[in-house]
Amino acid sequence: MGSALPPNDAEPIALLGGSFDPIHHGHLRAALDAATALGVRQVTLLPANVPALRDPLSASAEQRLAMLKLAVGDDPLLAIDGCEIARSGATYTAKTLRGMRQRWPDRPIIFLLGADAFSRLTQWQDWQSLLSLAHLGVLTRPGQALCAPADAHFMAQRCDAPALLTTRPQGNWCSITVTPLAISATAIRSLIAERLSPRFLLPDTVLDYINRHGIYRR
Ligand code: ATP
């Protein structure tokens, strides 16, 4: 799958990275809320191939991509960029962002991540280079306090208004308040493994796909 980033070279790029194993309404609503807060037209979902910091994923990359396509449908709010899957091997966000920055030296890039992922940011490879490549938009998540790296330089780059992130290419981070939905892919996988229904936590089209392919059954 090729890049589906907004075609206008001046338009900010908002990316939501993740494993999407599977995609759920927590992701989708957060993407919509973040787009509104940032004032961008579109959020691009960026599925990781093999996330470097977690246990092996349950669904294959092809299955996760297929579920993303079903969830997105023809909604212009959302796009999918399969570049990390196409690159294969372990996924490092800094590497992905470096590639985008080389391609678009001046374009605002906002990498969105949940507060849980943000609290582990210092474990990411090359995390100190992230703000030299993009902005970070930290999505609030129920039960997860905002926990930023204890680094004076990083802390000084915080800004309070999400829309400011679209006015320059990179360099800042901001908390973005999204609808509190205590939905996680882990909980969905557990429900399916226990033969319980995860219905209404994710799109029906995605659940149909999971059922048809027998994914997440133990
Ligand atoms: P898992 O339970 O397998 O860890 P997850 O539900 O956290 O998965 P990911 O694919 O890891 O889903 O999430 C992609 C990104 O979206 C992450 O940065 C994550 O923090 C964020 N995110 C996921 N669910 C929510 C939610 N309900 N509200 C806000 N952010 C979320």
PDB file of C-alpha atoms and ligand atoms in Angstrom:
ATOM      1  CA  MET A   1       0.000   0.000   0.000  1.00  0.00           C
ATOM      2  CA  GLY A   2       1.358   3.406  -0.926  1.00  0.00           C
ATOM      3  CA  SER A   3       1.324   6.590   1.067  1.00  0.00           C
ATOM      4  CA  ALA A   4      -2.077   8.185   1.554  1.00  0.00           C
ATOM      5  CA  LEU A   5      -0.887  11.400   3.116  1.00  0.00           C
ATOM      6  CA  PRO A   6      -2.692  14.654   2.353  1.00  0.00           C
ATOM      7  CA  PRO A   7      -1.604  15.560  -1.184  1.00  0.00           C
ATOM      8  CA  ASN A   8      -1.239  19.303  -0.685  1.00  0.00           C
ATOM      9  CA  ASP A   9       2.395  19.797   0.298  1.00  0.00           C
ATOM     10  CA  ALA A  10       1.602  22.675   2.625  1.00  0.00           C
ATOM     11  CA  GLU A  11      -1.083  20.831   4.567  1.00  0.00           C
ATOM     12  CA  PRO A  12      -0.133  19.576   8.042  1.00  0.00           C
ATOM     13  CA  ILE A  13       0.248  15.823   8.429  1.00  0.00           C
ATOM     14  CA  ALA A  14      -1.386  14.332  11.526  1.00  0.00           C
ATOM     15  CA  LEU A  15      -0.384  10.718  12.134  1.00  0.00           C
ATOM     16  CA  LEU A  16      -1.829   8.245  14.634  1.00  0.00           C
ATOM     17  CA  GLY A  17       0.668   5.441  15.091  1.00  0.00           C
ATOM     18  CA  GLY A  18      -0.202   2.143  16.708  1.00  0.00           C
ATOM     19  CA  SER A  19      -0.462  -1.582  16.430  1.00  0.00           C
ATOM     20  CA  PHE A  20      -4.230  -1.518  15.783  1.00  0.00           C
ATOM     21  CA  ASP A  21      -4.593  -5.133  16.921  1.00  0.00           C
ATOM     22  CA  PRO A  22      -7.493  -4.481  16.311  1.00  0.00           C
ATOM     23  CA  ILE A  23      -8.566  -0.894  15.546  1.00  0.00           C
ATOM     24  CA  HIS A  24     -11.425   0.203  17.836  1.00  0.00           C
ATOM     25  CA  HIS A  25     -13.706   3.138  18.602  1.00  0.00           C
ATOM     26  CA  GLY A  26     -11.157   4.563  21.065  1.00  0.00           C
ATOM     27  CA  HIS A  27      -8.777   5.129  18.131  1.00  0.00           C
ATOM     28  CA  LEU A  28     -11.452   6.433  15.803  1.00  0.00           C
ATOM     29  CA  ARG A  29     -13.005   8.916  18.195  1.00  0.00           C
ATOM     30  CA  ALA A  30      -9.568  10.107  19.353  1.00  0.00           C
ATOM     31  CA  ALA A  31      -8.609  10.713  15.708  1.00  0.00           C
ATOM     32  CA  LEU A  32     -11.732  12.797  15.170  1.00  0.00           C
ATOM     33  CA  ASP A  33     -11.236  14.796  18.371  1.00  0.00           C
ATOM     34  CA  ALA A  34      -7.564  15.381  17.564  1.00  0.00           C
ATOM     35  CA  ALA A  35      -8.404  16.558  14.033  1.00  0.00           C
ATOM     36  CA  THR A  36     -10.875  19.042  15.498  1.00  0.00           C
ATOM     37  CA  ALA A  37      -8.440  20.298  18.136  1.00  0.00           C
ATOM     38  CA  LEU A  38      -5.611  20.662  15.620  1.00  0.00           C
ATOM     39  CA  GLY A  39      -7.810  22.101  12.891  1.00  0.00           C
ATOM     40  CA  VAL A  40      -6.692  19.530  10.306  1.00  0.00           C
ATOM     41  CA  ARG A  41      -8.780  17.908   7.628  1.00  0.00           C
ATOM     42  CA  GLN A  42      -7.440  14.394   7.995  1.00  0.00           C
ATOM     43  CA  VAL A  43      -5.666  11.990  10.343  1.00  0.00           C
ATOM     44  CA  THR A  44      -3.497   9.283   8.832  1.00  0.00           C
ATOM     45  CA  LEU A  45      -3.442   5.956  10.648  1.00  0.00           C
ATOM     46  CA  LEU A  46       0.077   4.542  10.677  1.00  0.00           C
ATOM     47  CA  PRO A  47       0.103   0.846  11.578  1.00  0.00           C
ATOM     48  CA  ALA A  48       3.380  -0.437  13.008  1.00  0.00           C
ATOM     49  CA  ASN A  49       4.848  -3.557  11.473  1.00  0.00           C
ATOM     50  CA  VAL A  50       6.473  -5.069  14.560  1.00  0.00           C
ATOM     51  CA  PRO A  51       6.278  -2.611  17.466  1.00  0.00           C
ATOM     52  CA  ALA A  52       9.691  -2.681  19.102  1.00  0.00           C
ATOM     53  CA  LEU A  53       8.519  -2.455  22.708  1.00  0.00           C
ATOM     54  CA  ARG A  54       5.760  -5.005  23.101  1.00  0.00           C
ATOM     55  CA  ASP A  55       4.842  -8.663  22.961  1.00  0.00           C
ATOM     56  CA  PRO A  56       4.227 -10.159  19.513  1.00  0.00           C
ATOM     57  CA  LEU A  57       0.971  -9.008  17.976  1.00  0.00           C
ATOM     58  CA  SER A  58      -1.947 -11.405  17.524  1.00  0.00           C
ATOM     59  CA  ALA A  59      -3.211 -10.499  14.063  1.00  0.00           C
ATOM     60  CA  SER A  60      -0.881 -10.415  11.065  1.00  0.00           C
ATOM     61  CA  ALA A  61       0.125  -7.138   9.460  1.00  0.00           C
ATOM     62  CA  GLU A  62      -2.135  -7.970   6.504  1.00  0.00           C
ATOM     63  CA  GLN A  63      -5.081  -8.615   8.812  1.00  0.00           C
ATOM     64  CA  ARG A  64      -4.490  -5.402  10.774  1.00  0.00           C
ATOM     65  CA  LEU A  65      -4.303  -3.463   7.527  1.00  0.00           C
ATOM     66  CA  ALA A  66      -7.492  -5.107   6.254  1.00  0.00           C
ATOM     67  CA  MET A  67      -9.288  -4.165   9.490  1.00  0.00           C
ATOM     68  CA  LEU A  68      -8.061  -0.576   9.190  1.00  0.00           C
ATOM     69  CA  LYS A  69      -9.430  -0.370   5.651  1.00  0.00           C
ATOM     70  CA  LEU A  70     -12.804  -1.655   6.827  1.00  0.00           C
ATOM     71  CA  ALA A  71     -12.891   0.837   9.696  1.00  0.00           C
ATOM     72  CA  VAL A  72     -11.914   3.770   7.485  1.00  0.00           C
ATOM     73  CA  GLY A  73     -14.160   2.949   4.541  1.00  0.00           C
ATOM     74  CA  ASP A  74     -14.503   6.066   2.411  1.00  0.00           C
ATOM     75  CA  ASP A  75     -14.455   8.504   5.323  1.00  0.00           C
ATOM     76  CA  PRO A  76     -12.364  11.511   4.242  1.00  0.00           C
ATOM     77  CA  LEU A  77     -11.367  12.164   7.860  1.00  0.00           C
ATOM     78  CA  LEU A  78      -9.120   9.115   7.852  1.00  0.00           C
ATOM     79  CA  ALA A  79      -6.319   7.805   5.682  1.00  0.00           C
ATOM     80  CA  ILE A  80      -3.946   4.867   6.103  1.00  0.00           C
ATOM     81  CA  ASP A  81      -0.209   4.877   5.480  1.00  0.00           C
ATOM     82  CA  GLY A  82       1.256   1.376   5.231  1.00  0.00           C
ATOM     83  CA  CYS A  83       4.901   2.534   5.022  1.00  0.00           C
ATOM     84  CA  GLU A  84       5.976   0.870   8.295  1.00  0.00           C
ATOM     85  CA  ILE A  85       4.475  -2.438   7.251  1.00  0.00           C
ATOM     86  CA  ALA A  86       6.034  -2.153   3.782  1.00  0.00           C
ATOM     87  CA  ARG A  87       9.449  -1.476   5.382  1.00  0.00           C
ATOM     88  CA  SER A  88       9.117  -4.745   7.380  1.00  0.00           C
ATOM     89  CA  GLY A  89      11.184  -5.559  10.468  1.00  0.00           C
ATOM     90  CA  ALA A  90      10.940  -3.742  13.803  1.00  0.00           C
ATOM     91  CA  THR A  91       9.159  -0.410  13.658  1.00  0.00           C
ATOM     92  CA  TYR A  92      10.888   2.693  14.954  1.00  0.00           C
ATOM     93  CA  THR A  93       8.854   5.890  14.858  1.00  0.00           C
ATOM     94  CA  ALA A  94      11.943   8.110  14.658  1.00  0.00           C
ATOM     95  CA  LYS A  95      12.978   6.300  11.473  1.00  0.00           C
ATOM     96  CA  THR A  96       9.537   6.773   9.926  1.00  0.00           C
ATOM     97  CA  LEU A  97       9.440  10.451  10.848  1.00  0.00           C
ATOM     98  CA  ARG A  98      12.977  10.985   9.531  1.00  0.00           C
ATOM     99  CA  GLY A  99      11.893   9.628   6.153  1.00  0.00           C
ATOM    100  CA  MET A 100       8.875  11.946   6.071  1.00  0.00           C
ATOM    101  CA  ARG A 101      10.934  14.942   7.149  1.00  0.00           C
ATOM    102  CA  GLN A 102      13.427  14.339   4.346  1.00  0.00           C
ATOM    103  CA  ARG A 103      10.562  14.298   1.906  1.00  0.00           C
ATOM    104  CA  TRP A 104       8.821  17.384   3.355  1.00  0.00           C
ATOM    105  CA  PRO A 105      11.389  19.635   5.062  1.00  0.00           C
ATOM    106  CA  ASP A 106       8.904  22.380   5.989  1.00  0.00           C
ATOM    107  CA  ARG A 107       5.578  20.677   6.393  1.00  0.00           C
ATOM    108  CA  PRO A 108       4.034  20.498   9.884  1.00  0.00           C
ATOM    109  CA  ILE A 109       4.003  16.864  11.054  1.00  0.00           C
ATOM    110  CA  ILE A 110       2.103  15.953  14.216  1.00  0.00           C
ATOM    111  CA  PHE A 111       2.572  12.451  15.593  1.00  0.00           C
ATOM    112  CA  LEU A 112      -0.355  11.516  17.840  1.00  0.00           C
ATOM    113  CA  LEU A 113       0.025   9.009  20.644  1.00  0.00           C
ATOM    114  CA  GLY A 114      -1.980   8.091  23.715  1.00  0.00           C
ATOM    115  CA  ALA A 115      -0.947   9.191  27.196  1.00  0.00           C
ATOM    116  CA  ASP A 116      -0.043   5.560  28.006  1.00  0.00           C
ATOM    117  CA  ALA A 117       2.423   5.386  25.121  1.00  0.00           C
ATOM    118  CA  PHE A 118       3.741   8.868  25.981  1.00  0.00           C
ATOM    119  CA  SER A 119       4.511   7.760  29.548  1.00  0.00           C
ATOM    120  CA  ARG A 120       6.959   5.209  28.059  1.00  0.00           C
ATOM    121  CA  LEU A 121       8.468   7.612  25.529  1.00  0.00           C
ATOM    122  CA  THR A 122      12.009   7.445  26.938  1.00  0.00           C
ATOM    123  CA  GLN A 123      12.099   3.747  26.002  1.00  0.00           C
ATOM    124  CA  TRP A 124      11.603   4.585  22.316  1.00  0.00           C
ATOM    125  CA  GLN A 125      14.658   4.383  20.124  1.00  0.00           C
ATOM    126  CA  ASP A 126      16.142   7.828  19.535  1.00  0.00           C
ATOM    127  CA  TRP A 127      13.305   9.492  21.480  1.00  0.00           C
ATOM    128  CA  GLN A 128      15.279  12.683  21.963  1.00  0.00           C
ATOM    129  CA  SER A 129      15.272  13.287  18.219  1.00  0.00           C
ATOM    130  CA  LEU A 130      11.478  13.044  17.914  1.00  0.00           C
ATOM    131  CA  LEU A 131      10.816  16.752  18.461  1.00  0.00           C
ATOM    132  CA  SER A 132      13.452  17.658  15.881  1.00  0.00           C
ATOM    133  CA  LEU A 133      11.408  15.692  13.349  1.00  0.00           C
ATOM    134  CA  ALA A 134       7.770  16.329  14.310  1.00  0.00           C
ATOM    135  CA  HIS A 135       5.442  17.616  16.993  1.00  0.00           C
ATOM    136  CA  LEU A 136       3.868  15.188  19.463  1.00  0.00           C
ATOM    137  CA  GLY A 137       0.153  15.360  20.265  1.00  0.00           C
ATOM    138  CA  VAL A 138      -0.605  13.417  23.443  1.00  0.00           C
ATOM    139  CA  LEU A 139      -4.154  12.042  23.529  1.00  0.00           C
ATOM    140  CA  THR A 140      -5.732  11.854  26.969  1.00  0.00           C
ATOM    141  CA  ARG A 141      -6.736   8.348  27.953  1.00  0.00           C
ATOM    142  CA  PRO A 142      -8.901   7.213  30.901  1.00  0.00           C
ATOM    143  CA  GLY A 143      -6.864   6.065  33.875  1.00  0.00           C
ATOM    144  CA  GLN A 144      -3.617   7.411  32.485  1.00  0.00           C
ATOM    145  CA  ALA A 145      -2.114  10.598  33.913  1.00  0.00           C
ATOM    146  CA  LEU A 146      -0.004  12.829  31.711  1.00  0.00           C
ATOM    147  CA  CYS A 147       3.511  11.676  32.481  1.00  0.00           C
ATOM    148  CA  ALA A 148       6.185  13.493  30.491  1.00  0.00           C
ATOM    149  CA  PRO A 149       9.892  12.621  30.293  1.00  0.00           C
ATOM    150  CA  ALA A 150      11.817  14.250  33.152  1.00  0.00           C
ATOM    151  CA  ASP A 151      13.967  16.251  30.792  1.00  0.00           C
ATOM    152  CA  ALA A 152      14.206  20.035  31.056  1.00  0.00           C
ATOM    153  CA  HIS A 153      14.716  20.597  27.329  1.00  0.00           C
ATOM    154  CA  PHE A 154      11.729  18.395  26.467  1.00  0.00           C
ATOM    155  CA  MET A 155       9.526  20.043  29.112  1.00  0.00           C
ATOM    156  CA  ALA A 156      10.349  23.488  27.720  1.00  0.00           C
ATOM    157  CA  GLN A 157       8.881  22.466  24.358  1.00  0.00           C
ATOM    158  CA  ARG A 158       5.369  22.000  25.747  1.00  0.00           C
ATOM    159  CA  CYS A 159       2.635  24.186  24.301  1.00  0.00           C
ATOM    160  CA  ASP A 160      -0.949  24.571  25.490  1.00  0.00           C
ATOM    161  CA  ALA A 161      -2.914  25.086  22.297  1.00  0.00           C
ATOM    162  CA  PRO A 162      -3.044  22.093  19.902  1.00  0.00           C
ATOM    163  CA  ALA A 163      -3.747  24.333  16.892  1.00  0.00           C
ATOM    164  CA  LEU A 164      -0.331  26.000  17.356  1.00  0.00           C
ATOM    165  CA  LEU A 165       1.289  22.711  16.304  1.00  0.00           C
ATOM    166  CA  THR A 166       0.134  23.280  12.744  1.00  0.00           C
ATOM    167  CA  THR A 167       1.871  26.651  12.469  1.00  0.00           C
ATOM    168  CA  ARG A 168       5.438  25.310  12.344  1.00  0.00           C
ATOM    169  CA  PRO A 169       7.009  22.060  11.101  1.00  0.00           C
ATOM    170  CA  GLN A 170       8.137  20.434  14.367  1.00  0.00           C
ATOM    171  CA  GLY A 171       9.512  21.047  17.828  1.00  0.00           C
ATOM    172  CA  ASN A 172       6.613  21.098  20.311  1.00  0.00           C
ATOM    173  CA  TRP A 173       4.340  18.763  22.196  1.00  0.00           C
ATOM    174  CA  CYS A 174       0.872  19.304  23.507  1.00  0.00           C
ATOM    175  CA  SER A 175      -1.789  17.407  25.415  1.00  0.00           C
ATOM    176  CA  ILE A 176      -4.993  16.942  23.392  1.00  0.00           C
ATOM    177  CA  THR A 177      -8.176  16.235  25.316  1.00  0.00           C
ATOM    178  CA  VAL A 178     -10.242  13.541  23.612  1.00  0.00           C
ATOM    179  CA  THR A 179     -13.515  11.842  24.515  1.00  0.00           C
ATOM    180  CA  PRO A 180     -12.709   9.505  27.408  1.00  0.00           C
ATOM    181  CA  LEU A 181     -13.378   6.011  26.083  1.00  0.00           C
ATOM    182  CA  ALA A 182     -11.930   3.217  28.200  1.00  0.00           C
ATOM    183  CA  ILE A 183     -11.568   0.904  25.213  1.00  0.00           C
ATOM    184  CA  SER A 184      -8.382  -1.016  24.529  1.00  0.00           C
ATOM    185  CA  ALA A 185      -7.362  -3.601  21.974  1.00  0.00           C
ATOM    186  CA  THR A 186      -6.167  -5.774  24.858  1.00  0.00           C
ATOM    187  CA  ALA A 187      -9.677  -5.862  26.359  1.00  0.00           C
ATOM    188  CA  ILE A 188     -11.197  -6.662  22.956  1.00  0.00           C
ATOM    189  CA  ARG A 189      -8.764  -9.546  22.411  1.00  0.00           C
ATOM    190  CA  SER A 190      -9.540 -10.878  25.904  1.00  0.00           C
ATOM    191  CA  LEU A 191     -13.289 -10.756  25.341  1.00  0.00           C
ATOM    192  CA  ILE A 192     -12.961 -12.702  22.086  1.00  0.00           C
ATOM    193  CA  ALA A 193     -10.620 -15.247  23.682  1.00  0.00           C
ATOM    194  CA  GLU A 194     -13.231 -15.767  26.413  1.00  0.00           C
ATOM    195  CA  ARG A 195     -15.968 -16.129  23.789  1.00  0.00           C
ATOM    196  CA  LEU A 196     -17.598 -12.888  24.948  1.00  0.00           C
ATOM    197  CA  SER A 197     -18.793 -10.179  22.603  1.00  0.00           C
ATOM    198  CA  PRO A 198     -16.727  -7.027  22.007  1.00  0.00           C
ATOM    199  CA  ARG A 199     -19.610  -5.565  20.004  1.00  0.00           C
ATOM    200  CA  PHE A 200     -19.992  -1.758  20.130  1.00  0.00           C
ATOM    201  CA  LEU A 201     -16.343  -1.353  21.162  1.00  0.00           C
ATOM    202  CA  LEU A 202     -15.252  -1.462  17.529  1.00  0.00           C
ATOM    203  CA  PRO A 203     -16.921  -1.108  14.123  1.00  0.00           C
ATOM    204  CA  ASP A 204     -19.220  -3.981  13.136  1.00  0.00           C
ATOM    205  CA  THR A 205     -17.337  -4.378   9.855  1.00  0.00           C
ATOM    206  CA  VAL A 206     -14.130  -5.008  11.776  1.00  0.00           C
ATOM    207  CA  LEU A 207     -15.829  -7.461  14.125  1.00  0.00           C
ATOM    208  CA  ASP A 208     -17.297  -9.342  11.152  1.00  0.00           C
ATOM    209  CA  TYR A 209     -13.796  -9.657   9.692  1.00  0.00           C
ATOM    210  CA  ILE A 210     -12.412 -10.922  13.019  1.00  0.00           C
ATOM    211  CA  ASN A 211     -15.176 -13.519  13.270  1.00  0.00           C
ATOM    212  CA  ARG A 212     -14.801 -14.639   9.657  1.00  0.00           C
ATOM    213  CA  HIS A 213     -11.057 -15.151  10.050  1.00  0.00           C
ATOM    214  CA  GLY A 214     -11.169 -16.569  13.571  1.00  0.00           C
ATOM    215  CA  ILE A 215      -8.699 -13.973  14.878  1.00  0.00           C
ATOM    216  CA  TYR A 216      -8.041 -13.608  18.633  1.00  0.00           C
ATOM    217  CA  ARG A 217      -9.629 -16.928  19.580  1.00  0.00           C
ATOM    218  CA  ARG A 218      -7.224 -18.693  21.808  1.00  0.00           C
TER     219      ARG A 218
HETATM  220  P1  ATP B   1      -3.257  -2.583  23.300  1.00  0.00           P
HETATM  221  O1  ATP B   1      -4.363  -2.717  24.298  1.00  0.00           O
HETATM  222  O2  ATP B   1      -3.027  -3.796  22.443  1.00  0.00           O
HETATM  223  O3  ATP B   1      -1.984  -2.036  23.895  1.00  0.00           O
HETATM  224  P2  ATP B   1      -4.365  -0.056  22.325  1.00  0.00           P
HETATM  225  O4  ATP B   1      -5.833  -0.169  22.554  1.00  0.00           O
HETATM  226  O5  ATP B   1      -3.584   0.798  23.273  1.00  0.00           O
HETATM  227  O6  ATP B   1      -3.720  -1.502  22.212  1.00  0.00           O
HETATM  228  P3  ATP B   1      -2.822   0.790  20.061  1.00  0.00           P
HETATM  229  O7  ATP B   1      -2.957   0.307  18.676  1.00  0.00           O
HETATM  230  O8  ATP B   1      -1.619   0.423  20.803  1.00  0.00           O
HETATM  231  O9  ATP B   1      -4.165   0.381  20.845  1.00  0.00           O
HETATM  232  O10 ATP B   1      -3.057   2.364  20.077  1.00  0.00           O
HETATM  233  C1  ATP B   1      -2.554   3.255  19.106  1.00  0.00           C
HETATM  234  C2  ATP B   1      -2.440   4.616  19.773  1.00  0.00           C
HETATM  235  O11 ATP B   1      -3.754   5.070  20.152  1.00  0.00           O
HETATM  236  C3  ATP B   1      -1.597   4.553  21.037  1.00  0.00           C
HETATM  237  O12 ATP B   1      -0.786   5.708  21.105  1.00  0.00           O
HETATM  238  C4  ATP B   1      -2.630   4.521  22.147  1.00  0.00           C
HETATM  239  O13 ATP B   1      -2.156   5.098  23.331  1.00  0.00           O
HETATM  240  C5  ATP B   1      -3.780   5.341  21.552  1.00  0.00           C
HETATM  241  N1  ATP B   1      -5.082   4.884  22.045  1.00  0.00           N
HETATM  242  C6  ATP B   1      -5.579   3.636  21.986  1.00  0.00           C
HETATM  243  N2  ATP B   1      -6.800   3.567  22.543  1.00  0.00           N
HETATM  244  C7  ATP B   1      -7.076   4.810  22.983  1.00  0.00           C
HETATM  245  C8  ATP B   1      -8.205   5.380  23.691  1.00  0.00           C
HETATM  246  N3  ATP B   1      -9.254   4.628  24.051  1.00  0.00           N
HETATM  247  N4  ATP B   1      -8.148   6.710  23.974  1.00  0.00           N
HETATM  248  C9  ATP B   1      -7.065   7.464  23.623  1.00  0.00           C
HETATM  249  N5  ATP B   1      -5.989   6.973  22.969  1.00  0.00           N
HETATM  250  C10 ATP B   1      -5.981   5.672  22.653  1.00  0.00           C
END
